[in-house]
C-alpha atoms as a printed R data frame, in Angstrom:
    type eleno elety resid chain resno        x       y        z
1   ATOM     1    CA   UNK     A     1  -79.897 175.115  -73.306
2   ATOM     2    CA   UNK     A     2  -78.055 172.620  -75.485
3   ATOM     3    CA   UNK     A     3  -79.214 171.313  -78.961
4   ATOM     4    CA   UNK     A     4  -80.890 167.994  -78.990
5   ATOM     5    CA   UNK     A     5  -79.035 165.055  -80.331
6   ATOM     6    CA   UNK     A     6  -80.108 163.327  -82.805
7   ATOM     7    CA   UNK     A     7  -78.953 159.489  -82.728
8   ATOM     8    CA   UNK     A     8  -79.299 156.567  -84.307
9   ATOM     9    CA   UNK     A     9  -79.725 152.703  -83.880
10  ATOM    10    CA   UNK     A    10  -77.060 150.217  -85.597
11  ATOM    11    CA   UNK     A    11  -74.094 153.037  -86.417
12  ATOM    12    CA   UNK     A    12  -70.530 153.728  -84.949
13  ATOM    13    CA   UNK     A    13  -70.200 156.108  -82.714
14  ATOM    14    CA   UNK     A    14  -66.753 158.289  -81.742
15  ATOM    15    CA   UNK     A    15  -67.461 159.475  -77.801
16  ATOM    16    CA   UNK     A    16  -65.281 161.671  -76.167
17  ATOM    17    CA   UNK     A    17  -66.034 162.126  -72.329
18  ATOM    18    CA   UNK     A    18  -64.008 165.191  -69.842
19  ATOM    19    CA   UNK     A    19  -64.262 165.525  -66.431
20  ATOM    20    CA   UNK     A    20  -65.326 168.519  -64.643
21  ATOM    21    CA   UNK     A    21  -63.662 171.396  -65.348
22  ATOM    22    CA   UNK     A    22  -61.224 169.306  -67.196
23  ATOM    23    CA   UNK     A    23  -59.866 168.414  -64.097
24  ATOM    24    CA   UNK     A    24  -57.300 165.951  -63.868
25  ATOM    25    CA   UNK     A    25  -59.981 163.017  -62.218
26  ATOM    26    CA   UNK     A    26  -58.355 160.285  -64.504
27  ATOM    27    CA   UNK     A    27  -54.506 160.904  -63.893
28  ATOM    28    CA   UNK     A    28  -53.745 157.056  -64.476
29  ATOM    29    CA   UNK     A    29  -52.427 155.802  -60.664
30  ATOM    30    CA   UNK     A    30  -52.773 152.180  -59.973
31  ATOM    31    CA   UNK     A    31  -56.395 152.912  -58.274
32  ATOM    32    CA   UNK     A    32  -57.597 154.874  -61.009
33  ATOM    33    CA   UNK     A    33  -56.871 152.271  -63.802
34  ATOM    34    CA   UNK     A    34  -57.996 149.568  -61.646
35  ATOM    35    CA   UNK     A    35  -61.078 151.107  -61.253
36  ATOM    36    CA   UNK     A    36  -61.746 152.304  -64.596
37  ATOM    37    CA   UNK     A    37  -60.787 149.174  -66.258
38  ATOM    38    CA   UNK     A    38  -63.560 146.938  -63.946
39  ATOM    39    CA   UNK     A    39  -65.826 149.384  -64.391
40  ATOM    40    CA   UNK     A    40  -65.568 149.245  -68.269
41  ATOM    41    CA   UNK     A    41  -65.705 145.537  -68.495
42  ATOM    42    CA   UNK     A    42  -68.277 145.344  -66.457
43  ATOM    43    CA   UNK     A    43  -70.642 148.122  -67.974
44  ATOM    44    CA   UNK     A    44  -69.630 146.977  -71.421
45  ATOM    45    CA   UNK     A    45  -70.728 143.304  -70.823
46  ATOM    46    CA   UNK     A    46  -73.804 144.331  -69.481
47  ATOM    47    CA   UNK     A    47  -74.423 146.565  -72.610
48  ATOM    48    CA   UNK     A    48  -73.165 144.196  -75.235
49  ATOM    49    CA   UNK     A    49  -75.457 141.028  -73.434
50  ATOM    50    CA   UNK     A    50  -78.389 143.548  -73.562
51  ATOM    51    CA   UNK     A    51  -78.001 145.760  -76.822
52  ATOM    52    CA   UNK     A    52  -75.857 143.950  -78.617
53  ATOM    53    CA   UNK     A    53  -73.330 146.823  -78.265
54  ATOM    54    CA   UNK     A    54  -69.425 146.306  -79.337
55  ATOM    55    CA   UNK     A    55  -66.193 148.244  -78.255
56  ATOM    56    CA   UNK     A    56  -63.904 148.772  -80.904
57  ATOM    57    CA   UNK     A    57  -61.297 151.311  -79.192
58  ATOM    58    CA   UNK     A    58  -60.580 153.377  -76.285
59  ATOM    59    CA   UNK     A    59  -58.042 155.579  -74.299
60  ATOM    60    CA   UNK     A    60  -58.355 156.787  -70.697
61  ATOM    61    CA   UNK     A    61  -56.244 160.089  -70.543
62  ATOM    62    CA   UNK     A    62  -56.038 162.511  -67.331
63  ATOM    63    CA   UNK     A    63  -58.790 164.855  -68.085
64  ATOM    64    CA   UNK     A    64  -60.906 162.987  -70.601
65  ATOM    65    CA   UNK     A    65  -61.456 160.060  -72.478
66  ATOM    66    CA   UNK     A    66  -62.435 158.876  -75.947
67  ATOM    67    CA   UNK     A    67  -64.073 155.499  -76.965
68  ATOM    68    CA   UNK     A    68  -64.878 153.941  -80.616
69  ATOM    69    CA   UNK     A    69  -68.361 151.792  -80.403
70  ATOM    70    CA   UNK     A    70  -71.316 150.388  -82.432
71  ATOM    71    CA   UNK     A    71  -74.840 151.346  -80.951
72  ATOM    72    CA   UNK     A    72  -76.989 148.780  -82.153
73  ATOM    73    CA   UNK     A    73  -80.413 150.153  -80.384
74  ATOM    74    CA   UNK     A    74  -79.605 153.670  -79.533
75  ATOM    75    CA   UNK     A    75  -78.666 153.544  -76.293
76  ATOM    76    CA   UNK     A    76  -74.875 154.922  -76.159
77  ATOM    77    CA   UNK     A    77  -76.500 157.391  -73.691
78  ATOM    78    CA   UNK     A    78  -77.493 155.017  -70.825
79  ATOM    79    CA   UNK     A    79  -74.038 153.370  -71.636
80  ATOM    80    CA   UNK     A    80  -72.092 156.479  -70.749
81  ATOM    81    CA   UNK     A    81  -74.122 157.529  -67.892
82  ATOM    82    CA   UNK     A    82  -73.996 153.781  -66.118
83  ATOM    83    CA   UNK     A    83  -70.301 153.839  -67.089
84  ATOM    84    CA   UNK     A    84  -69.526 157.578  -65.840
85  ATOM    85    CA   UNK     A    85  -71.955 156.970  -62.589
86  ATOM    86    CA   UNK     A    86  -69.875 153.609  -61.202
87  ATOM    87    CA   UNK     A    87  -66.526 155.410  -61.950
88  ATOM    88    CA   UNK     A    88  -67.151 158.532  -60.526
89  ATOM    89    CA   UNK     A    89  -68.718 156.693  -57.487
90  ATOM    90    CA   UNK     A    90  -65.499 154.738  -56.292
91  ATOM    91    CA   UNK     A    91  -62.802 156.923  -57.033
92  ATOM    92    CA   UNK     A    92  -65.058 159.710  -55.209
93  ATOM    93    CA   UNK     A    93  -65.066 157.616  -52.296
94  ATOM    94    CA   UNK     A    94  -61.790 156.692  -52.544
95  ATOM    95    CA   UNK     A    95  -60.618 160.144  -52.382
96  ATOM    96    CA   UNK     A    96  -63.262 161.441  -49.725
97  ATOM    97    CA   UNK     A    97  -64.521 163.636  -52.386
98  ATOM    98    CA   UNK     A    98  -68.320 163.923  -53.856
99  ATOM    99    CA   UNK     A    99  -69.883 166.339  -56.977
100 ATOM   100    CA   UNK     A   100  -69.837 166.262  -60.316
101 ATOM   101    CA   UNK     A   101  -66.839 164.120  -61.533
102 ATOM   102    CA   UNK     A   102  -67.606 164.102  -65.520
103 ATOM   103    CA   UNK     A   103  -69.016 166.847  -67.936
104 ATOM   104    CA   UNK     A   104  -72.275 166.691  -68.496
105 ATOM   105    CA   UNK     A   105  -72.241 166.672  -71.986
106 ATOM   106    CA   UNK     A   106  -70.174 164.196  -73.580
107 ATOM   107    CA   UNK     A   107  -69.668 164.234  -77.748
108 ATOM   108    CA   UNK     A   108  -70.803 161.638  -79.271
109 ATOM   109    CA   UNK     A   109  -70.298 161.649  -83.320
110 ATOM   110    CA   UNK     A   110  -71.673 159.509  -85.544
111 ATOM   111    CA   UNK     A   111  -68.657 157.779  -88.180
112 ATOM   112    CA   UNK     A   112  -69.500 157.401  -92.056
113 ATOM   113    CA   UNK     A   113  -66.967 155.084  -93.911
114 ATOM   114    CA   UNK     A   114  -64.532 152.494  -93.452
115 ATOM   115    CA   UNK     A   115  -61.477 154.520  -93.588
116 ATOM   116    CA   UNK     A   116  -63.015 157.068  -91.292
117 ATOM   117    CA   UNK     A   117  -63.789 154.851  -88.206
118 ATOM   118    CA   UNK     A   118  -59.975 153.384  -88.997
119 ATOM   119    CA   UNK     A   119  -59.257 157.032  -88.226
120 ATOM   120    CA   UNK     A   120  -61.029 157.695  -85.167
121 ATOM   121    CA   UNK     A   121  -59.863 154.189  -84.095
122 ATOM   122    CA   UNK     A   122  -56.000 155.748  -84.402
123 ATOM   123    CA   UNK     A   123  -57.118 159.604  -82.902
124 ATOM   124    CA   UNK     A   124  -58.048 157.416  -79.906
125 ATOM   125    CA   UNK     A   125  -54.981 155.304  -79.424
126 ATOM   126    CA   UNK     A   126  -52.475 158.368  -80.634
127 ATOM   127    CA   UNK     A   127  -53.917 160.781  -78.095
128 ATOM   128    CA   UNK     A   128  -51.376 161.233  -75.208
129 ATOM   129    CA   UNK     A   129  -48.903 161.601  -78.163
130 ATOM   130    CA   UNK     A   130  -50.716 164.085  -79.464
131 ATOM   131    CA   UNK     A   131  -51.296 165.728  -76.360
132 ATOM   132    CA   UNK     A   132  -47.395 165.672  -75.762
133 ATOM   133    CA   UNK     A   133  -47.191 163.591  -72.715
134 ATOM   134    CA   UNK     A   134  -45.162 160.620  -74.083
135 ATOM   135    CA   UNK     A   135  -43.419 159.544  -77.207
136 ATOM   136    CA   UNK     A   136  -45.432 156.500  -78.026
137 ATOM   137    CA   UNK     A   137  -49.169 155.392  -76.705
138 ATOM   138    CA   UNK     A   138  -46.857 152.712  -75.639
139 ATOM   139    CA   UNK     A   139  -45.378 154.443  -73.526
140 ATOM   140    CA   UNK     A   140  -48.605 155.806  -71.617
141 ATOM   141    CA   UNK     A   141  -49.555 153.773  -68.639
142 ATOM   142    CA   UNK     A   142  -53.313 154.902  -68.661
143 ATOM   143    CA   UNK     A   143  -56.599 152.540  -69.320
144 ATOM   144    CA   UNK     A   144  -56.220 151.612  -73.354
145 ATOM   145    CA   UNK     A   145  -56.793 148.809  -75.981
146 ATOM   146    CA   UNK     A   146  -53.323 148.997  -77.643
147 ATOM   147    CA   UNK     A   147  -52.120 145.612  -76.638
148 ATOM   148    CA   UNK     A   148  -56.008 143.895  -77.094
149 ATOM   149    CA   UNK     A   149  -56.384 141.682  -79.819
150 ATOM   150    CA   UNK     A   150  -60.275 141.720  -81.734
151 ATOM   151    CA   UNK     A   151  -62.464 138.817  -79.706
152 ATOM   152    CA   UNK     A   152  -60.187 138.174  -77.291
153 ATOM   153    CA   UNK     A   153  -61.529 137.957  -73.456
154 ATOM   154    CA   UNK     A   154  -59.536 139.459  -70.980
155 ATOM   155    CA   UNK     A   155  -60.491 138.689  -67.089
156 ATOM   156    CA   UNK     A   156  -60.481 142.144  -64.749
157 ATOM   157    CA   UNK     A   157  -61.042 141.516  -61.230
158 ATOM   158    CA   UNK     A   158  -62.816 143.506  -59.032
159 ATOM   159    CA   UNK     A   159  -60.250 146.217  -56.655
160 ATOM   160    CA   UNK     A   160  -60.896 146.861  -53.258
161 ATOM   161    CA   UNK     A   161  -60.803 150.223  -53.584
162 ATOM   162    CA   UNK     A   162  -63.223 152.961  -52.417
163 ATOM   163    CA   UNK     A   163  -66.813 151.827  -51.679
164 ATOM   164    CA   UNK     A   164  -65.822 148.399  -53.580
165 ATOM   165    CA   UNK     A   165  -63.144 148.221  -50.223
166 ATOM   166    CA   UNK     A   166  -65.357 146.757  -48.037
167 ATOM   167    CA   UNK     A   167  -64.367 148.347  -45.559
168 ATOM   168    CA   UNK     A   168  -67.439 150.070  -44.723
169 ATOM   169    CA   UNK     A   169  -67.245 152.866  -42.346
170 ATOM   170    CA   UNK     A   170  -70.429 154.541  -42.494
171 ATOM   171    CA   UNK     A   171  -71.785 151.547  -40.759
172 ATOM   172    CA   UNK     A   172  -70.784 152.978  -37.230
173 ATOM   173    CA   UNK     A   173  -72.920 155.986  -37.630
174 ATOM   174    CA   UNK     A   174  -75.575 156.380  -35.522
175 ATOM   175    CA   UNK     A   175  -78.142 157.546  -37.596
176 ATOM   176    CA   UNK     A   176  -76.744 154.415  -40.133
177 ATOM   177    CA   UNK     A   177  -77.243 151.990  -37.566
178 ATOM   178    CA   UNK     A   178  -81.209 152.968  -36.557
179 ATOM   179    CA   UNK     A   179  -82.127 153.217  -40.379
180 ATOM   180    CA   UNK     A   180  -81.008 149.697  -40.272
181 ATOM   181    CA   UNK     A   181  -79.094 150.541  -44.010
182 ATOM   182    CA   UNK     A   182  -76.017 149.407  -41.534
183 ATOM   183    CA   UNK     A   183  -76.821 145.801  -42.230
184 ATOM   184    CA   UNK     A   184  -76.187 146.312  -45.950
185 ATOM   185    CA   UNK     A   185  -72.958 147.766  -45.536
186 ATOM   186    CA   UNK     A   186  -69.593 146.582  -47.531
187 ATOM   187    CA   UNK     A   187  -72.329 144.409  -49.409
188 ATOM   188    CA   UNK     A   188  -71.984 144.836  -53.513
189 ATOM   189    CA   UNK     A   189  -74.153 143.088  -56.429
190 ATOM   190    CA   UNK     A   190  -71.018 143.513  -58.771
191 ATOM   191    CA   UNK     A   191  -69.253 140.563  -59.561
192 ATOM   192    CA   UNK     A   192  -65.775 139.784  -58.368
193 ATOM   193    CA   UNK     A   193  -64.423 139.169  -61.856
194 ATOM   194    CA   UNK     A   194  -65.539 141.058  -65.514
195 ATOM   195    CA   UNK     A   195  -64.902 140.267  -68.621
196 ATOM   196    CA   UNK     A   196  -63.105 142.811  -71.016
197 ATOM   197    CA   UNK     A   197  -63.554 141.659  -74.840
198 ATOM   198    CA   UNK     A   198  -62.303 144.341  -78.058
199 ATOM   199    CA   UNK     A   199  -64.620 144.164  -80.863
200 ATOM   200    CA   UNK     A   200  -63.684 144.408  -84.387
201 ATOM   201    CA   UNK     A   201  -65.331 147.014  -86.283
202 ATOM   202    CA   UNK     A   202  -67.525 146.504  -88.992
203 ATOM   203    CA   UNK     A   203  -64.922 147.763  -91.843
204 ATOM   204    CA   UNK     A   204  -63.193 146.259  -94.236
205 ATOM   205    CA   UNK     A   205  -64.939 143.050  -94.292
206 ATOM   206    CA   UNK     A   206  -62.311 141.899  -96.569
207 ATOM   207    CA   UNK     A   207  -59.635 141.658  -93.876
208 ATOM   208    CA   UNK     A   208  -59.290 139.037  -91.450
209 ATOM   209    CA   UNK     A   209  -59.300 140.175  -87.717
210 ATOM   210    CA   UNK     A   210  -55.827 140.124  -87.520
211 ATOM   211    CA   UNK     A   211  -54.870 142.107  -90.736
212 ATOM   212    CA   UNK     A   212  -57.362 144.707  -89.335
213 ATOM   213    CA   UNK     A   213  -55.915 145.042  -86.340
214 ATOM   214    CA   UNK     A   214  -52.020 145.165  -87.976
215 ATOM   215    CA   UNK     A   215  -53.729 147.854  -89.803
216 ATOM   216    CA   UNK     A   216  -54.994 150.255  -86.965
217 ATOM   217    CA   UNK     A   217  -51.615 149.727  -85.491
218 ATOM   218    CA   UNK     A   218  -49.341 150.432  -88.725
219 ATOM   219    CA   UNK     A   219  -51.356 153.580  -89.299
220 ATOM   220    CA   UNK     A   220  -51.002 154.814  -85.320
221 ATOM   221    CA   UNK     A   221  -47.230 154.393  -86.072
222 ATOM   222    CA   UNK     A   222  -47.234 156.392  -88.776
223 ATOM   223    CA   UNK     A   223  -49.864 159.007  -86.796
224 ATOM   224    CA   UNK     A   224  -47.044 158.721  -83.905
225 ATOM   225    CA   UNK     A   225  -43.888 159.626  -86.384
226 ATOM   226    CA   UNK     A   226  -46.030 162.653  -88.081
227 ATOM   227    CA   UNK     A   227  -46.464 163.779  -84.114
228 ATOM   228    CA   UNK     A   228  -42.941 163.406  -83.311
229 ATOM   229    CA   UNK     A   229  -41.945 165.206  -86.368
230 ATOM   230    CA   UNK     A   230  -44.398 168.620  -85.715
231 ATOM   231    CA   UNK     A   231  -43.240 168.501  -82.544
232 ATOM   232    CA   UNK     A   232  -39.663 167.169  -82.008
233 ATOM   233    CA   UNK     A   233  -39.330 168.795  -78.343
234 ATOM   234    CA   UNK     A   234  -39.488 167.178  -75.022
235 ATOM   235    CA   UNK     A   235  -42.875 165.335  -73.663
236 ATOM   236    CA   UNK     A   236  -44.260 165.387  -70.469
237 ATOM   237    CA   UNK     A   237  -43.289 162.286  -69.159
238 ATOM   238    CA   UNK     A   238  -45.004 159.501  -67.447
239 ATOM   239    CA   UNK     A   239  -43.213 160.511  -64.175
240 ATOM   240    CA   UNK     A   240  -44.691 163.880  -64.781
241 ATOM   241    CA   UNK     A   241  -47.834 162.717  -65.913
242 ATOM   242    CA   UNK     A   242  -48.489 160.851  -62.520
243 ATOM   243    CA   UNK     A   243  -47.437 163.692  -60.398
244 ATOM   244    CA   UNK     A   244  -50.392 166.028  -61.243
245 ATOM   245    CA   UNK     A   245  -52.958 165.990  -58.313
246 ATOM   246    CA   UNK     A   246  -56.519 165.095  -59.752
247 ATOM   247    CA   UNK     A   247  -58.361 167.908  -58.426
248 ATOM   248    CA   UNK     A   248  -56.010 170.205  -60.762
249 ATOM   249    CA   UNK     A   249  -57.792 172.458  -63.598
250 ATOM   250    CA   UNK     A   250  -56.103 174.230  -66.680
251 ATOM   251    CA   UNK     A   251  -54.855 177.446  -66.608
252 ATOM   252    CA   UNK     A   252  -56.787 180.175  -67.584
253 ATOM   253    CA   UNK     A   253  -56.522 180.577  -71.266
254 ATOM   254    CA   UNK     A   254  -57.532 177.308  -71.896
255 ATOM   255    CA   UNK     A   255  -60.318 176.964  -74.234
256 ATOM   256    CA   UNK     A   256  -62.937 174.887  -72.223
257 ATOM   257    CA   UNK     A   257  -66.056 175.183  -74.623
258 ATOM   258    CA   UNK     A   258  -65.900 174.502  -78.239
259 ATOM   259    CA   UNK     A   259  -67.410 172.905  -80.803
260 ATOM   260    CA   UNK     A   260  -69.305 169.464  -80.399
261 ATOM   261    CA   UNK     A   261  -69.823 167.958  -83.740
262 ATOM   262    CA   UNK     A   262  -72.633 165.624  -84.056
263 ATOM   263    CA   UNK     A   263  -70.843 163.499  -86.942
264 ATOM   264    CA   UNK     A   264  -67.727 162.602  -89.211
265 ATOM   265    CA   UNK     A   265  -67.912 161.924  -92.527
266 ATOM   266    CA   UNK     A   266  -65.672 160.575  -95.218
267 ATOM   267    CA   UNK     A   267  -66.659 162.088  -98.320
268 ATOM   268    CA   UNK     A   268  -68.144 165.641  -98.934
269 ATOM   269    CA   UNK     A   269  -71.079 164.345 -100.273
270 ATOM   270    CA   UNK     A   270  -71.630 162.120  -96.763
271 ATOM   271    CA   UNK     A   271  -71.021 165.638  -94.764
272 ATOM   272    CA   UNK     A   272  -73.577 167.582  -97.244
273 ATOM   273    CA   UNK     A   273  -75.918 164.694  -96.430
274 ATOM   274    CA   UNK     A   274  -75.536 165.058  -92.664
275 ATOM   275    CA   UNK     A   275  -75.689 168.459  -92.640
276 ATOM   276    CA   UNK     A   276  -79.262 168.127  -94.391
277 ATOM   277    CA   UNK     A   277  -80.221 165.296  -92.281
278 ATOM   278    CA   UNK     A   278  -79.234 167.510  -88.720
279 ATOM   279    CA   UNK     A   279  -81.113 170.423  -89.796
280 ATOM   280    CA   UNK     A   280  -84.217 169.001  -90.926
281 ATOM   281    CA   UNK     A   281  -84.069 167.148  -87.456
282 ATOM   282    CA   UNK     A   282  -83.632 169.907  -85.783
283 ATOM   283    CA   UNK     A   283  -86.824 172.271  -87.229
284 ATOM   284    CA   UNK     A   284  -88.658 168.323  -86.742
285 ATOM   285    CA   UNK     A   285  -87.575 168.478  -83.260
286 ATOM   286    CA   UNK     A   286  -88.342 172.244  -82.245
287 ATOM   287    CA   UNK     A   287  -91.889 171.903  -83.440
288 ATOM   288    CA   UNK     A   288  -92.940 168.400  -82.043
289 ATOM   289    CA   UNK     A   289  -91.108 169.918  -78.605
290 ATOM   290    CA   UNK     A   290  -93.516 172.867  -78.635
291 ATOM   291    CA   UNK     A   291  -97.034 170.655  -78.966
292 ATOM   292    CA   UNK     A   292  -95.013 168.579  -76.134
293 ATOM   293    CA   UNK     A   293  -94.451 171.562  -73.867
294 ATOM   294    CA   UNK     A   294  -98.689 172.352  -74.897
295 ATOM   295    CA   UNK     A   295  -99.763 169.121  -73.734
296 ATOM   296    CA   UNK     A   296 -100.526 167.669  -76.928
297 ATOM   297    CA   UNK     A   297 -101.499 164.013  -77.214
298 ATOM   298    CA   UNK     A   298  -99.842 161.881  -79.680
299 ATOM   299    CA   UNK     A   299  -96.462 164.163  -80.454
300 ATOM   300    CA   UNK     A   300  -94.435 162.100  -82.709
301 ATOM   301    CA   UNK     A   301  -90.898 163.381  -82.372
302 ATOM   302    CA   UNK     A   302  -88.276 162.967  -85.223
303 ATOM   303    CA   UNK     A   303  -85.899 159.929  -86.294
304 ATOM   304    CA   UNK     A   304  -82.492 160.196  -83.544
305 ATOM   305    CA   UNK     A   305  -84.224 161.724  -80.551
306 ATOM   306    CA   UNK     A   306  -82.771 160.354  -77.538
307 ATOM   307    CA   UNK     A   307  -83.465 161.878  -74.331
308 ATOM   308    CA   UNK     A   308  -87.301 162.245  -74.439
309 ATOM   309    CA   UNK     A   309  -87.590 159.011  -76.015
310 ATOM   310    CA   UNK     A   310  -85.874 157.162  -73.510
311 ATOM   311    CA   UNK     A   311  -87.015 159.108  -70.537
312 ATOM   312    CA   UNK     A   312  -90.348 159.808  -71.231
313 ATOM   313    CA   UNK     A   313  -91.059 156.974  -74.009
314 ATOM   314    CA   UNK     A   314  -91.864 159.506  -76.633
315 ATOM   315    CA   UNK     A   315  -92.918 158.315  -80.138
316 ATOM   316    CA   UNK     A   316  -90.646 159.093  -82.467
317 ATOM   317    CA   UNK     A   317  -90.750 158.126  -86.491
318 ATOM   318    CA   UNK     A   318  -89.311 154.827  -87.123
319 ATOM   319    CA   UNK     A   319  -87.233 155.975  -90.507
320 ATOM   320    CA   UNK     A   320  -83.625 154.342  -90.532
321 ATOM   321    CA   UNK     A   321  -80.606 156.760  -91.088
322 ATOM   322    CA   UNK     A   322  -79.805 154.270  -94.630
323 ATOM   323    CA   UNK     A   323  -83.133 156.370  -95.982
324 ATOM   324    CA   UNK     A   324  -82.430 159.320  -94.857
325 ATOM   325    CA   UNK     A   325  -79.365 159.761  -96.306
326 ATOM   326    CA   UNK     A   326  -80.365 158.344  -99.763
327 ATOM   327    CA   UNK     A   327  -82.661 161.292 -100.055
């Protein structure tokens, strides 16, 4: 069994999201960026309409990949699962494939200080460098926010691809046809057009958007040149890159589960703090779980719970995280 998360409303979040196996589900073809890239815009208006969400960064690699957002209301969660769900839905059908697509855990890390989400903004955008598939994240032709400017809409149409093809072709079955779930086939609710939009992060106030966003991208360069430098041999290559079939796992050896930090912090003190702050939530959470599991009325869980708040509308303690670490 996992260890509950503990979450919580109006911070920034670093998510990192593999596929199954770490299987190579995203390799960035045409279909595959297509598909990601409506999918986020779409999922991401809907979330930042509704919970006042924002996007700051984000990198779709092969086997994984990692996003940079502010959770206003707790609900990064739902976000992730609507956003995994419609991705792994039409590039499943695409390929004639079904199952799991993503992992089932994703990490999800809460970011203390200015310069720190700055530096999970640049881990994000430097990652097929570091992963030594190309030279520059200019290079790599995967789903990614390098070239998006902060407030800036960008229109993604919808691809016919997969179950968004139209095509329909279950609709000839006979068992499809006396349901009557025939007449709904090749129909769609999704729009034929999103919007994608890059927030700026709420850091260095002081800047203007555009002196921010020169800054993230001076500070990948130098990220890039300190890659380059500890490893000055040969990359993958794009080419390379694109040839790897998607139902492809690592070689054995490969370390599959590790550790799944809950935050990142700055300063020591801010990691001292959030070390406190995790294990007092978790001997909160173990002992409001157990009059749960008794059938107690009135279990109050503690501040950040997540699943059993949202699932089964739990009570939890309304204490922001600002008071909880100023203890």
């Amino acid at each position: 069994m996992t260890k509950p998360r503990n979450l919580y409303p109006d911070t920034t979040l670093f998510v990192t999201c593999c596929c199954v196996h770490n299987s190579y589900r995203l390799v960035p073809t045409p279909d595959v960026r297509r598909a990601f890239s409506y999918a986020f815009a779409v999922v991401s208006s809907r979330y930042r309409s509704k919970w006042e969400m924002a996007f700051h960064e984000f990198e779709v690699l092969s086997t994984h990949y990692h996003l940079v957002l502010y959770d206003r209301f707790g609900r990064v969660t739902d976000f992730i699962q609507d956003l995994n769900s419609m991705v792994a839905r039409v590039l499943n059908s695409a390929r004639g494939a079904s199952g799991r697509f993503f992992d089932g855990e994703p990490g999800i890390q809460t970011v203390i200080g200015d310069e720190r989400v700055v530096e999970h903004c640049v881990y994000t955008l430097a990652n097929a460098v570091a992963a030594g598939i190309v030279h520059k994240t200019a290079h790599w032709k995967g789903f990614n926010s390098l070239r998006m400017a902060y407030g800036r809409e960008y229109v993604i149409k919808k691809p016919r691809i997969g179950i968004w093809s139209g095509k329909g072709r279950h609709k000839t079955r006979r068992e499809v046809r006396r349901s009557g779930r025939a007449d709904f086939a090749g129909r769609s609710k999704l729009p034929k057009t999103a919007v994608l939009r890059l927030d700026r992060p709420r850091v260095y106030s002081e800047l203007s958007d555009a002196e921010l966003r020169a800054k993230v991208r001076a500070k990948l360069a130098t990220r890039e040149s300190e890659l380059r430098t500890a490893s000055p041999g040969p990359v993958i290559g794009m080419k390379s890159a694109l040839k790897i079939h998607w139902s492809t796992t690592p070689p054995p050896g490969k370390e599959l589960f590790g550790r799944n930090p809950t935050f990142s912090t700055q300063t020591v003190a801010q990691r001292v703090r959030m070390k406190r702050v995790r294990r007092a939530f978790l001997r909160a959470y173990r002992f409001a779980l157990e009059r749960w599991n008794a059938r107690e009325s009135n279990v109050i869980f503690p501040p950040g719970t997540v699943k059993i708040r949202l699932r089964h509308r739990a009570l939890t303690e309304p204490i922001p995280l600002e008071l909880l670490l100023a203890g």
